[in-house]
PDB file of C-alpha atoms in Angstrom:
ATOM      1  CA  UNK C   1      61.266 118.275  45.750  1.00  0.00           C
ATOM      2  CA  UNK C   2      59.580 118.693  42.732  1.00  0.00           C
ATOM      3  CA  UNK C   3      62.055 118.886  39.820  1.00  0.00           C
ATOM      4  CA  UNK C   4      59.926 118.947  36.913  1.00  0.00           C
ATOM      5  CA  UNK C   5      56.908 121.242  36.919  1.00  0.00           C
ATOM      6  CA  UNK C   6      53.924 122.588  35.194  1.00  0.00           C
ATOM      7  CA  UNK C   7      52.623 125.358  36.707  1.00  0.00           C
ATOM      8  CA  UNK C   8      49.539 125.698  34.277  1.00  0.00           C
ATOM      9  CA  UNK C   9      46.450 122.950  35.549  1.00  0.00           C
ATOM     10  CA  UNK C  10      44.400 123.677  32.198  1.00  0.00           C
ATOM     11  CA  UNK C  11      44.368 125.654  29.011  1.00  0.00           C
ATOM     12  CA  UNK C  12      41.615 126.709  26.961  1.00  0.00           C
ATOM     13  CA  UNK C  13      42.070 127.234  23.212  1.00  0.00           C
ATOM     14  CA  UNK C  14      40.071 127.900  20.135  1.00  0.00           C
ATOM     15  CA  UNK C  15      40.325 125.726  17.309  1.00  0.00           C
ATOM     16  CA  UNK C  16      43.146 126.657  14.806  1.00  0.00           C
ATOM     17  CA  UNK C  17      44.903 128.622  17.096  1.00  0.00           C
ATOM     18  CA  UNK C  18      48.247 127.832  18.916  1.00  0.00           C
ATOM     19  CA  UNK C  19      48.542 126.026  22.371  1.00  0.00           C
ATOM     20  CA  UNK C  20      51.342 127.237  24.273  1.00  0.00           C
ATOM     21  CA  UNK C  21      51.938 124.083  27.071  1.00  0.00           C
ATOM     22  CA  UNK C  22      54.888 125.731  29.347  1.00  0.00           C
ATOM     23  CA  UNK C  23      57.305 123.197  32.012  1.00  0.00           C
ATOM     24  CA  UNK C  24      60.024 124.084  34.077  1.00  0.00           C
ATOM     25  CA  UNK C  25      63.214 122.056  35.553  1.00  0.00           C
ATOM     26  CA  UNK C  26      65.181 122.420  38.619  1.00  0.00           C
ATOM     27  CA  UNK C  27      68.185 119.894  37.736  1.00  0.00           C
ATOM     28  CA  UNK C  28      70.772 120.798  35.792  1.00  0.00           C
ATOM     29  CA  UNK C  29      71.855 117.251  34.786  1.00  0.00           C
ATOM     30  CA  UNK C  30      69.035 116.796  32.936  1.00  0.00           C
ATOM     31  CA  UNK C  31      69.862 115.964  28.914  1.00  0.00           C
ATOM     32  CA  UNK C  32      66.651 114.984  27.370  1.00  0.00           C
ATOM     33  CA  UNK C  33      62.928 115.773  27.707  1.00  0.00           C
ATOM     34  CA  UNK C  34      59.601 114.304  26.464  1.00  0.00           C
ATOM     35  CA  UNK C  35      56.135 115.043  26.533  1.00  0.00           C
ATOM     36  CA  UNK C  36      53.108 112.913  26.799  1.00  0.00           C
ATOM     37  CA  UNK C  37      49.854 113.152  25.720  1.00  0.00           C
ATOM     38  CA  UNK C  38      47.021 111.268  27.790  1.00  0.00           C
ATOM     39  CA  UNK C  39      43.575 111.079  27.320  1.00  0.00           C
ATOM     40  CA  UNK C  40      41.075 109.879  30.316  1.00  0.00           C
ATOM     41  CA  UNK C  41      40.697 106.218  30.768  1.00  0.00           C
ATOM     42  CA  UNK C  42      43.890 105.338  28.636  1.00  0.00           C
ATOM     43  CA  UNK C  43      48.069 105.170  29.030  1.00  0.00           C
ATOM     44  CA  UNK C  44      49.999 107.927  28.665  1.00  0.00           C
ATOM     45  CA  UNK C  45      51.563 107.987  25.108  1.00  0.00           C
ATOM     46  CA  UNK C  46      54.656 109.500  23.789  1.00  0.00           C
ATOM     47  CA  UNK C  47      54.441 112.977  21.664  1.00  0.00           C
ATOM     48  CA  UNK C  48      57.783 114.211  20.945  1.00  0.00           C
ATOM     49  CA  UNK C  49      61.003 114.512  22.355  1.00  0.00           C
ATOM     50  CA  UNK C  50      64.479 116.960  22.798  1.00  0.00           C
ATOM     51  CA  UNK C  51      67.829 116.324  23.546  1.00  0.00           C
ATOM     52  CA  UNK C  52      69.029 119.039  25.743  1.00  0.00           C
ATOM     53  CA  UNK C  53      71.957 119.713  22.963  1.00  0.00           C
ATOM     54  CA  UNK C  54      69.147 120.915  20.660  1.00  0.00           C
ATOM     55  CA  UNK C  55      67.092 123.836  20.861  1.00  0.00           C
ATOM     56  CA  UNK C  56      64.445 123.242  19.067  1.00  0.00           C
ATOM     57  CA  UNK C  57      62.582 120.144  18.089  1.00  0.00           C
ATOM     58  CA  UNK C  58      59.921 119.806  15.013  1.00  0.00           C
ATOM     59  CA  UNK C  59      57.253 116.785  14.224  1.00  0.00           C
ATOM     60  CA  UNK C  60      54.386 118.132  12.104  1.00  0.00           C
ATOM     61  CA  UNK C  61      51.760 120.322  14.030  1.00  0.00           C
ATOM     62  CA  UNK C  62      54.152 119.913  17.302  1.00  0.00           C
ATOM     63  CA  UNK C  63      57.114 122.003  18.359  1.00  0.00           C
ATOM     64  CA  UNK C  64      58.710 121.845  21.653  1.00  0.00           C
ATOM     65  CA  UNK C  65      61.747 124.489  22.709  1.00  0.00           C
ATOM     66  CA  UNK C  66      64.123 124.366  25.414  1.00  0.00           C
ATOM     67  CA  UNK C  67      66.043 127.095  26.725  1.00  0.00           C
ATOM     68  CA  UNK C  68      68.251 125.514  28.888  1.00  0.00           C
ATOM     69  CA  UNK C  69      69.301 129.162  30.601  1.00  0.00           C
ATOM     70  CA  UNK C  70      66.018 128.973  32.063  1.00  0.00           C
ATOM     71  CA  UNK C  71      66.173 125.770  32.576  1.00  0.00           C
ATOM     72  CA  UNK C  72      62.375 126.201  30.291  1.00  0.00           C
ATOM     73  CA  UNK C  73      60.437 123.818  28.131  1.00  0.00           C
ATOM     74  CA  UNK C  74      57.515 124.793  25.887  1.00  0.00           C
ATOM     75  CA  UNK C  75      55.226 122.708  23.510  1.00  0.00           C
ATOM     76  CA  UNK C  76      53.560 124.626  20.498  1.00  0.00           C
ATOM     77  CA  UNK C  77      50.808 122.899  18.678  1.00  0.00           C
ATOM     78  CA  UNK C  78      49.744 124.954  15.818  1.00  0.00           C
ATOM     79  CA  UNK C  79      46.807 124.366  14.637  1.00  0.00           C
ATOM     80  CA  UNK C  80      45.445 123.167  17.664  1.00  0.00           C
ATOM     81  CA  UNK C  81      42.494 120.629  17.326  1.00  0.00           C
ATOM     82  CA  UNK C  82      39.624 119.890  19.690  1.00  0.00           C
ATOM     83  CA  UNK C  83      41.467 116.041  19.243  1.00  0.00           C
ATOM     84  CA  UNK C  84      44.462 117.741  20.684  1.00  0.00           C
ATOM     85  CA  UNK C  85      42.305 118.186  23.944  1.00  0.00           C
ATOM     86  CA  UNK C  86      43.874 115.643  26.505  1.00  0.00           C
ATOM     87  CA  UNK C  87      46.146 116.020  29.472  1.00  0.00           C
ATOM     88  CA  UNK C  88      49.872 117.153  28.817  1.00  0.00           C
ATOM     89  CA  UNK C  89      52.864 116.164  30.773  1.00  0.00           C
ATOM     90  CA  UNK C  90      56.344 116.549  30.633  1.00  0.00           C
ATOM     91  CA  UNK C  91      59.331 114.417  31.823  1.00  0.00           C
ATOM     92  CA  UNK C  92      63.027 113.827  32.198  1.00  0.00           C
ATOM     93  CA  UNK C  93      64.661 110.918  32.448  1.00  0.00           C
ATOM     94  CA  UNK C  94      67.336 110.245  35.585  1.00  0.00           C
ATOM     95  CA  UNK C  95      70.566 111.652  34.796  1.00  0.00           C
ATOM     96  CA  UNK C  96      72.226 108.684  36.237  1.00  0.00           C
ATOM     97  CA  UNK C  97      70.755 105.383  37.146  1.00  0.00           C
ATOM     98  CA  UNK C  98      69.749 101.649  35.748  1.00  0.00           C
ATOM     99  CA  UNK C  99      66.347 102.736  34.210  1.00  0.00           C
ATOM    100  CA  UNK C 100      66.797 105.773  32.853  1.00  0.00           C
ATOM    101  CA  UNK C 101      63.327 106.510  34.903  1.00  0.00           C
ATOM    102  CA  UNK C 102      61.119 109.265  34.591  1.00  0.00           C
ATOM    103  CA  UNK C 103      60.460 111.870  36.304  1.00  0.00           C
ATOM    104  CA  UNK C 104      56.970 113.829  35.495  1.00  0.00           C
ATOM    105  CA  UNK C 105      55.265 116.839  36.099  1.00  0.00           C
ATOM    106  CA  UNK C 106      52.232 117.342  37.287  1.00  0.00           C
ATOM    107  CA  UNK C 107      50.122 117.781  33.822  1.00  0.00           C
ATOM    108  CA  UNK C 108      47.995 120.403  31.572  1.00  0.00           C
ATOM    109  CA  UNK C 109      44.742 119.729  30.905  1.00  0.00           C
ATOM    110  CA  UNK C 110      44.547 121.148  27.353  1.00  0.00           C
ATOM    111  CA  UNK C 111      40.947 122.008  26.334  1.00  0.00           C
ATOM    112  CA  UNK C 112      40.547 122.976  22.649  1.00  0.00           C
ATOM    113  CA  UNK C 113      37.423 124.944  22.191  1.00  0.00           C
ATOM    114  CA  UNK C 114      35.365 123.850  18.172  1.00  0.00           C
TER     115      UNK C 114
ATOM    116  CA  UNK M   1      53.710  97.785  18.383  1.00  0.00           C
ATOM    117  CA  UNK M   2      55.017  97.904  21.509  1.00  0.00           C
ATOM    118  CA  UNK M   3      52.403  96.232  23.783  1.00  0.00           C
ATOM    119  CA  UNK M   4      51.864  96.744  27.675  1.00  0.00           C
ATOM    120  CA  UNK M   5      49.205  94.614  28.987  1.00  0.00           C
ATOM    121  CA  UNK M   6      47.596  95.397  32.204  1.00  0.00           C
ATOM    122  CA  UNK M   7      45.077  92.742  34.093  1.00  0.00           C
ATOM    123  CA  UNK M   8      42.163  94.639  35.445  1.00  0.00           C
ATOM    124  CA  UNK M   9      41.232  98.245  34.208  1.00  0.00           C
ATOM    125  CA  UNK M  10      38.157  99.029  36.994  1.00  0.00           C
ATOM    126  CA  UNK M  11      38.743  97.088  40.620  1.00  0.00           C
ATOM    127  CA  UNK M  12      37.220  97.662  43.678  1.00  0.00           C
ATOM    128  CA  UNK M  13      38.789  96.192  46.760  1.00  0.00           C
ATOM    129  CA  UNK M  14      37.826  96.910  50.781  1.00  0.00           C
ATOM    130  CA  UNK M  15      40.286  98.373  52.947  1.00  0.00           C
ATOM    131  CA  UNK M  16      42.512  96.162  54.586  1.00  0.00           C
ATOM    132  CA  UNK M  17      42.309  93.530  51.326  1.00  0.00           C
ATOM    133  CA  UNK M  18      45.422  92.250  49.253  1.00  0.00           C
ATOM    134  CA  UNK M  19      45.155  93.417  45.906  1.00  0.00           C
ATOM    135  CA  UNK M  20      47.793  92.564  43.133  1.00  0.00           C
ATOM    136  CA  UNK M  21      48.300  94.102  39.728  1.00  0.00           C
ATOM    137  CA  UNK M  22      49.417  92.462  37.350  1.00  0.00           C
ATOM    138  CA  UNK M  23      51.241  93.875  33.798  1.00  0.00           C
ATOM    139  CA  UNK M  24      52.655  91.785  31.210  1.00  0.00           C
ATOM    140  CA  UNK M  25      54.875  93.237  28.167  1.00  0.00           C
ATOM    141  CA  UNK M  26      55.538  91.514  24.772  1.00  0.00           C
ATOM    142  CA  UNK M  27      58.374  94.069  23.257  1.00  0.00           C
ATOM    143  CA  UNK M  28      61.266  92.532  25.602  1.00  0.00           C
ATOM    144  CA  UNK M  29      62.341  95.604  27.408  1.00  0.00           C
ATOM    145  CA  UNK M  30      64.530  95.199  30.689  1.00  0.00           C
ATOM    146  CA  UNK M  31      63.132  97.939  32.570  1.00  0.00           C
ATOM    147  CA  UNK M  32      59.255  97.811  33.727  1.00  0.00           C
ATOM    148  CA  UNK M  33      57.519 100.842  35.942  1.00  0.00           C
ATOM    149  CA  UNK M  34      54.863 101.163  38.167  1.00  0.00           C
ATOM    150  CA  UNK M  35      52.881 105.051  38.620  1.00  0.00           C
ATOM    151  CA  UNK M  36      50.192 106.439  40.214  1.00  0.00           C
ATOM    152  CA  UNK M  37      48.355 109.232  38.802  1.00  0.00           C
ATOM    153  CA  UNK M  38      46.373 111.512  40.891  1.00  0.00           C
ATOM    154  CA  UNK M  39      44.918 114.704  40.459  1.00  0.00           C
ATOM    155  CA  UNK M  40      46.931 117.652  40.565  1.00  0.00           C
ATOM    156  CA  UNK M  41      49.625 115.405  41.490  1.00  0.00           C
ATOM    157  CA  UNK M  42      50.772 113.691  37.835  1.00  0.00           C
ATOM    158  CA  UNK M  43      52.520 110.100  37.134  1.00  0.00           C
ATOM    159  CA  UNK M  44      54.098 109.604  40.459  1.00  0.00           C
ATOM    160  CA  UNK M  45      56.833 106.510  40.268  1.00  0.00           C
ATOM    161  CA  UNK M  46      56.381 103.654  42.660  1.00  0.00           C
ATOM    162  CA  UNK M  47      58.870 101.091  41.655  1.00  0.00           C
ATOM    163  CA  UNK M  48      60.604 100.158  38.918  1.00  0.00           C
ATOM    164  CA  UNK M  49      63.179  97.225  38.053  1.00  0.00           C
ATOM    165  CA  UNK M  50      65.888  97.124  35.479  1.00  0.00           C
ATOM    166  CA  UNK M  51      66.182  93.240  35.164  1.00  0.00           C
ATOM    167  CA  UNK M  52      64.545  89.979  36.496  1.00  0.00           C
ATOM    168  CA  UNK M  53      64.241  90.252  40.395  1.00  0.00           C
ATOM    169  CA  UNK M  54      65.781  93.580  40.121  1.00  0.00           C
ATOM    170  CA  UNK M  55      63.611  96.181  41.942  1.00  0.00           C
ATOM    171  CA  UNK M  56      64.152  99.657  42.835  1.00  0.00           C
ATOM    172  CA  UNK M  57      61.930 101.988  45.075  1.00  0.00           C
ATOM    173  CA  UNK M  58      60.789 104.924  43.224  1.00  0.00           C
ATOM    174  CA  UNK M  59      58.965 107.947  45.265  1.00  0.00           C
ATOM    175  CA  UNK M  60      56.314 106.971  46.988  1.00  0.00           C
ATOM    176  CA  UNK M  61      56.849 103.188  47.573  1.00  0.00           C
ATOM    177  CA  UNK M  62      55.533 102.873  51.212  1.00  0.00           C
ATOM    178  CA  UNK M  63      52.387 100.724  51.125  1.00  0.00           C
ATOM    179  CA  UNK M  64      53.586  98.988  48.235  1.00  0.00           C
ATOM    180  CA  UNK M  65      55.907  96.157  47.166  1.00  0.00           C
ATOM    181  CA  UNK M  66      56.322  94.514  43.379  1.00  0.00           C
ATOM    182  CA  UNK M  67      57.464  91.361  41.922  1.00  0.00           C
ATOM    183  CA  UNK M  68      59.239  90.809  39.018  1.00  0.00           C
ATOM    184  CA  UNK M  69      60.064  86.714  38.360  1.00  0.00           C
ATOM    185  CA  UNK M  70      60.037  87.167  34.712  1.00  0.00           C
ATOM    186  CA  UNK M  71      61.323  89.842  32.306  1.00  0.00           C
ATOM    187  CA  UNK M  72      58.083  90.312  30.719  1.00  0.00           C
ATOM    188  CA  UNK M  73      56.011  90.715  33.648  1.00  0.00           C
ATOM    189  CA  UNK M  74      55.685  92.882  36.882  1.00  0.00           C
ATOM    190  CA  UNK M  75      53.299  93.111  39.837  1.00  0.00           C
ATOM    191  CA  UNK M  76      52.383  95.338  42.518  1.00  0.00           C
ATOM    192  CA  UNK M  77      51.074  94.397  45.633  1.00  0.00           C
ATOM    193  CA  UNK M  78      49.282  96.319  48.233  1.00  0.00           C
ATOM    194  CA  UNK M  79      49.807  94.018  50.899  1.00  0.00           C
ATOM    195  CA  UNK M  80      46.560  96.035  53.021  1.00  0.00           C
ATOM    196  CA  UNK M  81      44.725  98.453  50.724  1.00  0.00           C
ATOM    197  CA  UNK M  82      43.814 101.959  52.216  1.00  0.00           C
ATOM    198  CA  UNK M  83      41.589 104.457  51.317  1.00  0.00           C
ATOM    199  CA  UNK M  84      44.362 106.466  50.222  1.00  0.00           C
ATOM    200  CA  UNK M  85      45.339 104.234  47.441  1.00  0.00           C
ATOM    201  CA  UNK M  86      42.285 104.963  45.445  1.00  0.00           C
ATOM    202  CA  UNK M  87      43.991 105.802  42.472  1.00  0.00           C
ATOM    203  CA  UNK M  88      44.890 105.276  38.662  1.00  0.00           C
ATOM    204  CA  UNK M  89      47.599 102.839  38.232  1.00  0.00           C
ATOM    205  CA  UNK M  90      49.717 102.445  35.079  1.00  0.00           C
ATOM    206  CA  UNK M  91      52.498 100.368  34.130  1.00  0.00           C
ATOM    207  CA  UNK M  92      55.048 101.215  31.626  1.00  0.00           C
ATOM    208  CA  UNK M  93      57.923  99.504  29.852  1.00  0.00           C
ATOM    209  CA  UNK M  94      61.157 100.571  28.334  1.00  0.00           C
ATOM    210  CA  UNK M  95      64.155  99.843  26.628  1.00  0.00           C
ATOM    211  CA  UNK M  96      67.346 102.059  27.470  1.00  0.00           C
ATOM    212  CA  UNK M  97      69.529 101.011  24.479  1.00  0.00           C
ATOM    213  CA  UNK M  98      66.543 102.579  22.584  1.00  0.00           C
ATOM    214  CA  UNK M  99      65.993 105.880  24.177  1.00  0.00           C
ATOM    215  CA  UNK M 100      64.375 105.024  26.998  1.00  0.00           C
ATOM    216  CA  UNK M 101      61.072 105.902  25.895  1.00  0.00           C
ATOM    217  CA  UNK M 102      57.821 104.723  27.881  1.00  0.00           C
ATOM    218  CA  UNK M 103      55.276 102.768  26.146  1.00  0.00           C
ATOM    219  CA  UNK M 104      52.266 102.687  29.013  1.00  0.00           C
ATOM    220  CA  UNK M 105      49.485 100.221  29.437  1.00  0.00           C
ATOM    221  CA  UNK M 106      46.061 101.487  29.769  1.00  0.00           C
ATOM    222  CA  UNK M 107      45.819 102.270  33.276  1.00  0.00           C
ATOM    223  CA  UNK M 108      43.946 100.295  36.205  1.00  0.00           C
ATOM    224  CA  UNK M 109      41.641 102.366  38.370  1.00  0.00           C
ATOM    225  CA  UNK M 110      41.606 100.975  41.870  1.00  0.00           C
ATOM    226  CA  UNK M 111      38.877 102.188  44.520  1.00  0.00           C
ATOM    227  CA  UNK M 112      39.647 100.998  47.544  1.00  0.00           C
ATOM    228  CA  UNK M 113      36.393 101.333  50.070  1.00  0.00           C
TER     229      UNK M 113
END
């Protein structure tokens, strides 16, 4: 049961225009999401963040949205860069539990075209 | 900086072999992960413990057991490698009084012949 999921493999973009990076959620419970940016032969790292009591969350040229009706996550990077290109995931921590663990999807391969 | 340390980044072991890997992190965070990634698939969660000798299966433990003695490191063991744990392993590290955020190491990439 898959309860976080990007149904998008890859994305092509050209430079300076907006990446769209879409994730769905089956639970409910769920109060806080994060996305990841990874690029081949290195960790995941952390990109930005939103508590499910917000709507919208801002850091410079990245701006995720929830819309928690359709249980819906989106990450808008405007402009995109070809540095941008790297694999995206999403996550939610456990609603309950010691760890707080994550729970991923299955990743966007965002290619940003020069 | 939050630093997560993994041992090897390229091994390749034989079916049927014991491999361990190792990951060591300096920040003091009580819970420590194990993942695959795969293809298609994403960051899949093997184990994970919350405290010292603490462990907790995650998804897709079968093959696959962990130690964790001390708070700053934790090890996975595949007691008899298969095939079908070629695969990109990463450990991670968090702290849940501060968010809970990941910090991952760089990965080890196991081929297992």
């Amino acid at each position: 049961d898959q309860q976080v999921k990007q149904n998008s493999p890859s994305l092509s973009v050209q430079e300076g225009r907006i990446s769209i990076l879409n994730c769905d959620y089956t639970n409910s419970m769920f109060d806080y999401f994060l996305w990841y940016k990874k690029y081949p032969a290195e960790g995941p790292t952390f990109l930005i963040s939103i508590s499910s009591i917000k709507d919208k969350n801002e850091d410079g040229r990245f701006t995720v949205f929830l819309n928690k009706s359709a249980k819906h996550l989106s990450l808008h990077i405007v402009p995109s860069q070809p540095g941008d290109s790297a694999v995206y995931f999403c996550a939610a921590p456990a609603p309950s539990g010691s760890a707080r663990q994550l729970t991923f999807g299955s990743g966007t391969q965002l290619t940003v075209l020069p | 900086d939050v630093k997560v340390t993994q041992s090897s980044r390229y091994l390749v072991k034989r079916t049927g072999e014991k491999v361990f890997l190792e990951c060591v992190q300096d920040m003091d965070h009580e819970n420590m992960f194990w993942y695959r990634q795969d293809p298609g698939l994403g960051l899949r969660l093997i184990y994970f413990s919350y405290d010292v000798k603490m462990k907790e299966k995650g998804d897709i433990p079968e093959g696959y057991s962990v130690s964790r003695e001390k708070k700053e490191r934790f090890s996975l063991i595949l007691e008899s490698a298969s095939t079908n744990q070629t695969s990109m392993y990463l450990c991670a590290s968090s702290s849940t009084a501060l968010g809970g955020e990941l910090f991952f190491g760089e990965g080890s990439r196991l081929t297992v012949l």
